[in-house]
XYZ file of C-alpha atoms in Angstrom:
647
model
C 105.842 111.819 80.249
C 104.155 115.173 81.556
C 102.159 116.591 84.296
C 97.976 117.067 83.651
C 95.705 119.188 85.506
C 91.866 120.461 84.500
C 88.413 120.434 85.643
C 85.231 119.017 84.460
C 81.492 120.120 85.331
C 80.628 123.769 86.721
C 83.860 125.846 84.891
C 82.933 129.140 86.838
C 85.020 132.267 86.670
C 87.298 130.776 89.718
C 87.603 127.628 87.916
C 89.079 129.404 84.819
C 91.764 130.995 87.329
C 92.236 127.878 89.104
C 93.443 125.585 86.580
C 96.372 127.926 85.085
C 97.319 128.106 88.693
C 97.265 124.119 89.076
C 99.177 124.037 85.869
C 101.784 126.401 86.878
C 102.228 124.498 90.425
C 103.521 121.133 88.278
C 105.779 123.297 85.522
C 108.800 120.812 86.823
C 106.967 117.783 84.882
C 107.262 119.733 81.805
C 109.611 121.745 80.795
C 109.300 121.255 76.874
C 105.795 123.121 76.448
C 102.459 123.810 78.016
C 98.908 124.205 76.416
C 95.306 124.617 77.277
C 91.958 123.648 75.998
C 88.568 124.621 76.568
C 85.288 122.700 75.390
C 83.205 126.225 76.182
C 82.812 128.181 73.275
C 83.139 131.249 75.197
C 84.835 130.730 78.365
C 84.497 133.937 79.787
C 80.567 133.099 80.240
C 80.601 130.328 82.912
C 78.977 127.117 81.855
C 79.798 123.508 82.262
C 82.169 121.240 80.522
C 85.931 120.542 80.482
C 89.034 122.844 81.057
C 92.281 120.801 80.391
C 95.967 121.608 80.842
C 99.028 119.970 80.059
C 102.911 120.421 80.646
C 105.109 118.531 78.181
C 108.289 116.791 78.329
C 108.925 115.464 74.891
C 109.976 112.224 74.724
C 108.210 110.406 71.368
C 107.551 112.704 68.583
C 109.457 115.952 69.618
C 107.743 118.293 66.832
C 104.888 120.369 67.716
C 102.651 117.626 66.409
C 102.548 115.827 69.626
C 101.599 118.646 71.655
C 98.692 118.319 74.015
C 95.784 118.802 75.022
C 95.502 117.056 71.444
C 92.133 117.634 69.750
C 90.809 114.458 67.471
C 89.345 116.030 64.446
C 86.869 113.184 63.403
C 85.345 112.922 66.813
C 86.006 115.805 68.461
C 87.268 114.362 71.468
C 90.754 115.842 73.465
C 92.995 114.015 75.689
C 95.455 115.292 78.398
C 97.937 112.523 78.413
C 101.107 111.734 81.254
C 103.008 108.180 80.461
C 104.122 106.271 77.436
C 102.180 103.801 75.509
C 104.976 101.256 74.887
C 103.280 99.382 72.273
C 101.595 102.121 70.258
C 103.501 100.822 67.101
C 101.813 97.613 67.849
C 98.099 99.514 68.051
C 98.566 101.857 65.088
C 98.279 99.171 62.162
C 95.141 97.843 63.890
C 93.757 101.467 63.685
C 94.841 102.526 60.672
C 92.828 99.455 58.984
C 90.083 100.625 60.769
C 90.099 104.115 58.386
C 91.983 106.038 61.358
C 94.431 108.769 59.745
C 97.419 109.661 61.830
C 98.873 113.688 61.343
C 101.628 112.684 63.989
C 104.265 110.032 65.405
C 103.073 110.421 68.757
C 101.539 107.759 71.166
C 99.463 110.076 72.253
C 97.446 110.000 68.737
C 97.349 106.594 69.146
C 95.776 106.953 72.652
C 93.030 109.205 71.578
C 92.368 107.241 68.083
C 92.158 103.858 70.243
C 89.401 105.525 72.418
C 87.441 106.327 69.249
C 87.854 102.892 67.736
C 87.013 100.979 71.020
C 85.618 103.452 73.353
C 86.934 102.698 77.645
C 87.878 99.183 76.667
C 91.000 100.371 75.022
C 92.582 100.357 78.146
C 92.896 96.756 77.930
C 95.175 97.067 74.865
C 97.775 99.345 76.511
C 101.171 98.183 77.894
C 102.844 101.081 79.302
C 102.389 103.762 82.258
C 99.828 106.330 82.080
C 97.339 108.308 83.402
C 94.762 110.240 80.899
C 91.517 112.540 80.528
C 89.680 111.964 77.281
C 86.696 114.354 77.172
C 84.208 112.560 75.141
C 82.300 115.607 73.100
C 79.770 113.241 71.771
C 78.471 111.816 74.888
C 79.310 115.332 77.151
C 81.491 113.123 79.993
C 85.171 112.541 80.657
C 86.824 109.238 80.767
C 89.788 108.947 83.145
C 92.355 105.864 83.237
C 95.109 104.980 85.395
C 98.163 102.307 84.489
C 98.031 99.054 85.889
C 100.525 98.903 88.493
C 100.038 102.598 89.216
C 103.432 104.104 87.802
C 101.707 107.440 87.046
C 99.213 109.036 89.837
C 96.148 111.201 89.331
C 94.866 113.091 92.371
C 91.288 114.256 92.242
C 88.534 116.159 94.337
C 85.250 117.523 93.818
C 84.352 120.826 94.747
C 80.743 121.937 95.415
C 80.100 125.900 94.840
C 77.766 128.048 96.840
C 75.480 127.910 93.985
C 74.956 124.113 94.496
C 76.795 123.297 91.434
C 79.709 120.780 91.674
C 83.535 121.102 89.653
C 85.922 117.941 89.299
C 89.153 118.887 89.894
C 92.267 116.450 88.861
C 96.106 116.863 88.799
C 98.981 114.721 88.315
C 100.202 115.714 92.157
C 98.767 116.959 95.487
C 100.606 120.121 95.077
C 98.741 121.440 91.950
C 95.254 120.708 93.504
C 96.177 123.002 96.751
C 97.329 125.524 93.942
C 93.601 125.742 93.071
C 92.839 127.534 96.044
C 89.613 125.838 96.140
C 90.714 123.136 98.020
C 90.332 123.924 101.675
C 94.230 123.114 103.465
C 92.848 120.608 105.932
C 94.919 117.389 106.610
C 92.986 114.260 106.259
C 92.931 112.523 110.152
C 92.469 109.104 109.152
C 95.540 109.452 106.587
C 97.976 110.992 109.376
C 97.272 107.841 111.294
C 98.226 105.930 108.248
C 101.498 107.742 107.715
C 102.393 107.372 111.208
C 102.569 103.447 110.707
C 103.792 102.995 107.222
C 105.898 106.515 106.488
C 103.477 107.442 103.700
C 99.758 107.685 103.246
C 98.459 104.141 102.077
C 95.613 103.455 99.879
C 93.278 105.656 97.870
C 93.066 108.652 100.127
C 95.474 111.552 100.411
C 97.192 113.399 103.173
C 94.450 116.351 102.164
C 90.950 116.118 103.321
C 88.593 115.157 100.559
C 91.791 114.612 97.801
C 91.674 111.292 96.398
C 93.712 109.363 94.509
C 92.499 107.166 91.792
C 93.610 103.709 92.395
C 96.232 101.645 90.012
C 94.199 99.738 87.073
C 91.133 101.778 87.654
C 88.697 103.971 85.301
C 86.545 106.687 86.233
C 83.556 108.754 84.262
C 82.596 112.361 84.994
C 79.614 113.708 84.215
C 79.167 117.099 82.336
C 77.909 118.215 85.869
C 81.103 117.200 87.436
C 79.948 113.975 89.329
C 82.439 111.374 89.377
C 81.315 107.661 88.797
C 82.985 104.807 91.519
C 86.275 103.734 90.209
C 85.948 100.677 88.281
C 88.903 98.185 88.192
C 89.967 96.880 84.984
C 92.683 94.767 86.321
C 94.476 93.332 89.392
C 97.368 91.242 90.247
C 96.942 87.783 88.450
C 96.603 84.585 90.574
C 99.442 82.110 91.134
C 99.426 79.391 88.705
C 102.043 76.752 87.586
C 101.347 76.645 84.019
C 104.605 78.846 82.927
C 108.063 78.302 82.000
C 111.566 80.050 82.307
C 111.485 80.553 78.751
C 108.323 82.239 78.420
C 109.368 84.681 81.223
C 112.774 85.734 79.744
C 110.841 86.328 76.520
C 108.281 88.374 78.268
C 111.348 90.432 80.172
C 113.287 90.717 76.747
C 110.270 92.054 75.154
C 109.532 94.484 78.093
C 112.942 96.233 78.089
C 112.947 96.518 74.195
C 109.998 98.465 74.439
C 111.087 100.402 76.962
C 114.264 101.241 74.967
C 111.955 103.497 72.190
C 112.465 107.177 73.012
C 113.767 109.956 70.778
C 115.618 111.511 73.564
C 118.712 110.598 75.483
C 118.440 107.224 77.528
C 120.727 105.122 80.108
C 120.199 102.592 82.540
C 120.382 103.066 86.197
C 122.972 100.450 87.070
C 123.496 99.963 90.974
C 125.122 96.303 90.343
C 122.214 94.490 92.079
C 120.823 91.544 90.403
C 117.650 93.615 89.201
C 119.448 96.506 87.825
C 121.970 94.207 85.892
C 119.061 92.163 84.382
C 117.443 95.014 83.096
C 120.891 96.186 81.493
C 121.917 92.430 79.989
C 118.397 92.460 78.406
C 118.792 96.012 76.993
C 122.277 95.098 75.539
C 120.558 91.975 73.881
C 117.573 93.831 72.700
C 119.598 96.775 71.311
C 121.696 97.180 68.214
C 122.832 100.536 69.467
C 125.388 101.046 72.488
C 123.964 101.245 75.943
C 124.453 103.832 78.352
C 124.624 102.631 82.345
C 125.039 105.172 85.073
C 125.928 104.854 88.731
C 125.716 106.604 91.808
C 129.164 106.509 94.074
C 129.710 107.946 97.095
C 132.942 108.898 99.656
C 131.561 106.799 102.416
C 133.159 102.937 101.705
C 129.960 101.467 103.652
C 127.605 102.650 101.211
C 129.638 102.861 97.886
C 128.965 99.725 95.737
C 130.257 101.214 92.494
C 132.780 98.801 91.999
C 130.350 96.007 91.463
C 128.425 98.428 88.870
C 131.705 98.514 87.244
C 132.321 95.014 86.855
C 128.545 94.512 85.625
C 129.301 97.129 82.896
C 132.706 95.885 81.911
C 131.367 92.371 81.342
C 128.115 93.810 79.253
C 130.042 96.494 77.349
C 128.170 99.132 78.079
C 129.306 102.751 77.955
C 129.361 103.179 81.810
C 129.562 106.424 83.603
C 130.035 107.175 87.535
C 128.262 109.865 89.172
C 129.754 110.947 92.944
C 127.425 112.164 95.092
C 129.266 113.877 98.136
C 127.998 115.349 101.174
C 128.465 118.484 100.492
C 126.736 118.556 97.225
C 123.729 116.783 99.178
C 123.725 119.875 101.743
C 123.562 122.288 98.723
C 120.533 120.323 96.650
C 118.678 119.001 100.179
C 116.186 122.288 99.682
C 115.285 121.322 96.550
C 114.945 117.503 97.402
C 112.729 118.632 100.321
C 110.306 120.700 98.123
C 110.314 117.904 95.511
C 108.037 115.907 98.077
C 104.627 115.899 96.758
C 102.778 114.483 99.990
C 104.753 113.292 103.141
C 106.699 110.271 102.731
C 110.162 109.268 104.636
C 111.722 107.759 101.540
C 111.783 109.983 98.351
C 114.717 112.299 98.729
C 116.774 108.969 97.767
C 115.338 108.972 94.266
C 115.435 113.057 94.112
C 119.273 112.780 94.187
C 119.702 109.697 91.822
C 117.098 111.331 89.253
C 119.235 114.486 89.400
C 122.482 113.332 89.061
C 121.222 111.091 86.065
C 119.216 114.229 84.538
C 122.406 116.592 84.939
C 124.290 113.918 82.825
C 122.018 114.770 79.993
C 119.612 112.092 80.132
C 115.714 112.266 79.988
C 115.059 108.498 80.057
C 116.632 106.243 82.661
C 115.338 102.313 83.309
C 115.701 101.072 86.633
C 115.655 97.906 88.156
C 112.342 98.205 90.365
C 110.015 95.130 90.905
C 112.530 92.158 91.289
C 112.604 91.728 94.809
C 108.855 92.138 95.147
C 108.234 89.536 92.367
C 111.024 86.765 92.994
C 111.234 86.910 96.834
C 114.369 89.209 97.067
C 113.301 90.415 100.583
C 113.478 89.212 104.053
C 109.757 89.151 104.516
C 109.663 86.400 102.107
C 111.722 84.414 104.997
C 110.401 86.543 108.076
C 106.783 86.394 107.361
C 106.184 82.804 107.157
C 107.604 82.086 110.227
C 105.687 84.668 111.967
C 102.702 83.225 110.376
C 103.634 79.938 111.703
C 103.746 81.400 115.074
C 100.532 82.906 114.862
C 98.779 79.850 113.813
C 100.066 78.592 116.833
C 99.064 81.113 119.014
C 95.626 81.959 117.453
C 93.355 79.258 119.386
C 94.997 81.348 122.655
C 92.623 84.013 123.911
C 94.030 87.789 122.813
C 94.798 88.693 126.479
C 96.533 85.153 126.801
C 98.679 86.101 123.760
C 99.599 89.761 125.346
C 100.611 88.194 128.384
C 103.216 85.773 126.701
C 104.469 88.487 125.039
C 105.268 91.046 127.764
C 107.967 88.799 129.714
C 109.789 87.790 125.951
C 109.682 91.679 125.604
C 110.931 92.181 128.688
C 113.653 90.053 128.470
C 114.813 90.728 124.737
C 114.104 94.244 124.738
C 114.207 96.069 127.606
C 113.139 99.671 128.242
C 116.199 101.768 129.430
C 114.972 104.774 127.585
C 111.472 106.814 127.413
C 109.907 104.720 125.214
C 110.798 100.823 124.376
C 112.482 99.920 121.096
C 109.938 100.506 117.903
C 111.500 97.268 115.914
C 112.109 93.627 115.939
C 111.331 92.402 119.481
C 109.863 95.589 120.540
C 106.534 94.582 117.759
C 106.659 91.597 119.753
C 103.102 92.509 121.330
C 101.730 93.733 118.071
C 102.912 90.424 116.211
C 101.534 88.441 118.503
C 97.677 90.372 118.303
C 97.939 89.411 114.626
C 98.031 85.880 115.105
C 97.971 84.456 111.786
C 96.028 87.374 109.852
C 98.601 87.695 106.446
C 97.485 91.241 106.013
C 98.287 92.263 109.517
C 101.510 90.465 109.873
C 102.824 91.802 106.693
C 101.783 95.532 108.152
C 103.277 95.032 111.485
C 106.517 93.659 109.591
C 107.271 97.233 108.270
C 105.207 99.577 111.100
C 107.547 102.756 111.875
C 106.051 102.458 115.061
C 104.808 99.743 117.492
C 100.564 100.470 117.902
C 100.829 101.459 121.377
C 103.556 104.075 120.570
C 101.478 105.054 117.515
C 98.456 105.237 119.714
C 100.596 107.980 122.265
C 101.498 109.875 119.181
C 98.094 110.096 117.692
C 96.238 110.771 121.090
C 94.789 113.650 119.929
C 93.549 112.492 116.624
C 89.907 111.459 116.706
C 89.340 107.699 116.083
C 89.637 106.961 112.254
C 88.798 103.628 110.401
C 92.164 102.791 109.944
C 93.185 99.192 110.363
C 96.709 98.445 110.869
C 97.935 101.410 108.901
C 95.273 100.729 106.274
C 92.180 102.543 105.346
C 89.566 99.523 106.487
C 88.121 99.295 103.078
C 91.497 98.801 101.321
C 92.575 96.148 104.405
C 89.875 94.405 103.191
C 90.265 94.223 99.625
C 94.138 93.249 100.371
C 92.544 90.177 102.741
C 90.628 89.405 99.794
C 93.133 89.563 97.413
C 95.675 87.263 99.256
C 93.020 85.041 100.885
C 93.369 82.060 98.839
C 96.866 82.664 97.230
C 100.164 80.116 98.120
C 101.955 82.067 100.813
C 104.627 83.390 98.906
C 102.439 84.666 95.742
C 100.434 86.258 98.463
C 103.394 88.082 99.859
C 104.388 89.186 96.447
C 100.758 90.540 95.927
C 101.203 92.465 99.141
C 104.630 93.909 98.430
C 103.722 94.965 94.962
C 100.563 96.525 96.223
C 101.643 98.225 99.109
C 105.348 98.488 98.902
C 105.588 99.198 94.960
C 102.227 100.778 94.222
C 101.637 102.839 97.471
C 105.309 103.828 98.318
C 108.158 103.200 95.628
C 106.226 104.377 92.394
C 104.513 107.596 94.020
C 107.931 108.429 95.562
C 109.407 107.552 92.057
C 107.198 109.590 90.304
C 107.236 112.855 92.184
C 111.397 113.060 92.618
C 112.065 112.029 88.851
C 109.366 114.389 87.501
C 110.848 117.442 89.857
C 114.016 117.502 87.371
C 112.294 116.196 84.298
C 113.414 112.810 84.390
C 111.338 109.803 82.789
C 111.673 106.787 84.522
C 110.867 103.662 83.053
C 110.510 99.959 85.064
C 110.339 97.304 82.597
C 110.219 94.533 85.348
C 106.839 95.876 86.338
C 105.257 95.298 82.619
C 101.967 93.722 83.456
C 102.817 91.022 80.827
C 105.856 90.413 82.766
C 104.189 90.618 86.194
C 101.392 87.583 84.598
C 104.462 85.466 83.228
C 106.027 85.495 86.972
C 102.749 84.646 88.754
C 102.386 81.576 86.405
C 105.705 79.879 87.311
C 105.737 77.116 89.638
C 106.857 78.632 93.068
C 110.065 76.646 93.266
C 111.285 77.967 90.367
C 110.015 81.406 91.242
C 111.267 82.407 94.802
C 113.950 79.416 95.552
C 116.515 79.751 96.865
C 114.709 82.736 99.018
C 116.750 85.860 98.527
C 118.726 85.072 95.783
C 116.241 85.788 92.845
C 117.515 82.806 91.034
C 115.374 83.199 88.306
C 116.519 86.534 87.313
C 120.117 85.003 87.247
C 119.493 82.510 85.130
C 117.354 83.803 82.392
C 118.899 87.197 82.308
C 122.672 87.003 83.973
C 123.608 83.596 82.796
C 126.593 85.513 80.768
C 128.135 87.310 83.362
C 130.203 86.070 86.418
C 127.844 84.805 88.898
C 130.624 86.005 92.072
C 129.739 89.540 91.201
C 126.415 88.829 92.742
C 127.214 86.752 95.230
C 127.372 89.082 98.430
C 124.863 90.183 101.151
C 122.059 92.027 99.849
C 122.134 95.976 100.911
C 120.114 97.765 98.086
C 120.658 101.231 97.132
C 120.475 103.544 99.574
C 122.333 106.720 100.182
C 124.300 107.609 103.262
C 121.043 109.410 104.601
C 121.579 109.129 108.017
C 125.133 110.302 108.391
C 124.528 113.471 106.198
C 121.199 114.452 107.648
C 122.783 113.971 110.993
C 125.427 116.232 109.881
C 123.200 118.801 108.157
C 119.959 118.628 109.943
C 120.096 117.326 113.582
C 119.699 120.963 115.004
C 116.876 121.850 112.696
C 115.164 118.071 112.989
C 115.700 118.696 116.967
C 113.856 122.272 116.728
C 110.858 120.994 114.505
C 110.220 117.984 116.532
C 110.414 119.891 119.640
C 108.361 122.801 118.144
C 104.673 121.926 120.489
C 102.247 124.376 118.517
C 103.448 122.416 115.072
C 102.696 118.971 116.531
C 99.560 120.111 117.821
C 98.762 121.655 114.585
C 99.559 118.277 112.626
C 97.565 116.345 115.394
C 100.275 115.040 117.124
C 100.616 114.667 121.241
C 104.109 116.880 121.588
C 105.008 114.715 124.389
C 105.100 111.270 122.635
C 107.255 113.335 120.022
C 109.305 114.888 122.396
C 109.890 110.985 124.006
C 110.943 109.737 120.362
C 113.667 112.562 120.110
C 115.044 111.962 123.754
C 115.094 108.123 123.364
C 116.951 108.445 120.110
C 119.212 111.205 121.726
C 120.232 108.828 124.432
C 121.181 105.986 121.881
C 118.307 103.839 123.176
C 118.080 100.539 121.212
C 115.537 100.267 118.389
C 115.035 104.160 118.074
C 116.350 104.628 114.436
C 116.879 107.813 112.871
C 114.194 106.786 109.874
C 111.679 107.294 112.635
C 112.640 110.646 113.536
C 113.447 111.548 109.695
C 109.609 110.399 109.201
C 108.195 112.408 111.598
C 110.338 115.476 110.803
C 108.987 115.401 107.175
C 105.397 115.260 108.416
C 105.786 118.308 110.339
C 108.156 120.209 107.662
C 105.615 119.372 104.878
C 102.645 120.636 106.972
C 104.309 123.886 108.010
C 105.630 124.208 104.079
C 102.406 124.214 102.530
C 100.267 125.492 105.860
C 97.962 122.632 106.439
C 96.321 121.863 109.788
C 93.593 119.649 111.031
C 89.798 120.829 110.367
C 88.178 122.613 112.820
């Protein structure tokens, strides 16, 4: 787990200065070492080639032999790699039979030799989380790949110099590209619209104009001249089938956890006491001959504290359990660091920061989490609500859109009367958007998760140019999702949308930036691509039902534990964020939201933002703190990074 940055194409004096600055901007990702490599014989003479930088967080092979950039003397290829290849010990003997020799015990060298043996097709053999860039010396191009689910990000941009020559820049974080000073600090108007819908920027764009994100499960090649190919998709979420069994899923889950216990540094499991993290902990106990360490975050606020459930699970599993207390005063002292950990605006990242920091300060470098169980096995309310909404949508679909709008108005007026500056932005307040969506599954999904109604979003974004955004998603990405779920059974389709949007576009990106801000490696065994495939192969009755219980995980992973531990209303792990932020940040949030100049700089309508604050301050129904927080984070981030809309 590390941070990578670099340039391919025209290596000008400005680029020679930019790449070290990019590397320095992500130093937090790799406190154990750093290195650079340039393909040019004399880097002081501008030419075309590659300049690679690496920040190391040592996890496997802590010796200098595992340092990067790593050079293959047999081929001349060089790699920078962020992530882990969990099955590297399985791949290594294959390569040795092919005549490859190894000088380290690292997975990085296995990856470098795998490319030498199999070329770009090597990605099909990898089981892990990764982004990597390999400079192919013989063919004079860079090969770039990202893992299947998108656990590790890679951002890139193409810079055109005054001479007409081009340079392809890449980095693990957006902040590194900004630190190059070769990227204009201009906001992407379409991304702002996407953020206002989702609370994060969806799709393969970023908040910064002309900075893109390599899609999950994709590869890319960059020529010596700095020209990038279109991303090539090598994996997508499997279609549903009914060919698998619970035993096969259990075996794959156990294998996935066993692989993620490989580490040369201290490792533990984040245990919330819910089904998903408990399943990971139980599998780890089965898979390991050594004692398993578990950690839980507890709070003074009893409404949020579920440490007793984690303690009960730990007691039954026999783990070495530690409770880490997070208080409001500690939150206040660490809040500036938490905000600075946000790589690009997102309304949900600082939860992960505080958890990651507590675990890191407890002495761990690697932590396993239960991320993915809800999305794979119908743990969310979306698996109940969206089918109901779709049924209603199909009933209303034959009606003209104007009539559907007319039907929504009296119901909204009765269920969600407007007593404040703006109407409710949740539940009944979204009925108009729900009726508009009819039976379109992607649109229904997006409406269910939208921060604001489409009408209020249009007021917030009144001053932004019209963009190619469809229900908060770039139009091309929206169309791709529609194609992906078009012929899927309904619950599998919802699972696919949860994995594609909530997991890949939001949760994993937030987890990466927040955990790496404190140099903690987060591993997510439930999101192993083989586990996802096994889940997709289960009959729906076995995989999803009863909805909300994740019964398949209870039966395969938790059968030896008292089921009463998990028979409670689902809450998920959340910090008392609203309570603490209201106490610590209320005046600051208010001042930021009412800063008319700042709002205009970002492209927001100051009067609409002021109305939002007034409605919240008046206690209007359906105006939650999370909505205010999202706008605050957007404005705070843009001010901090000196970002504005292009002229």
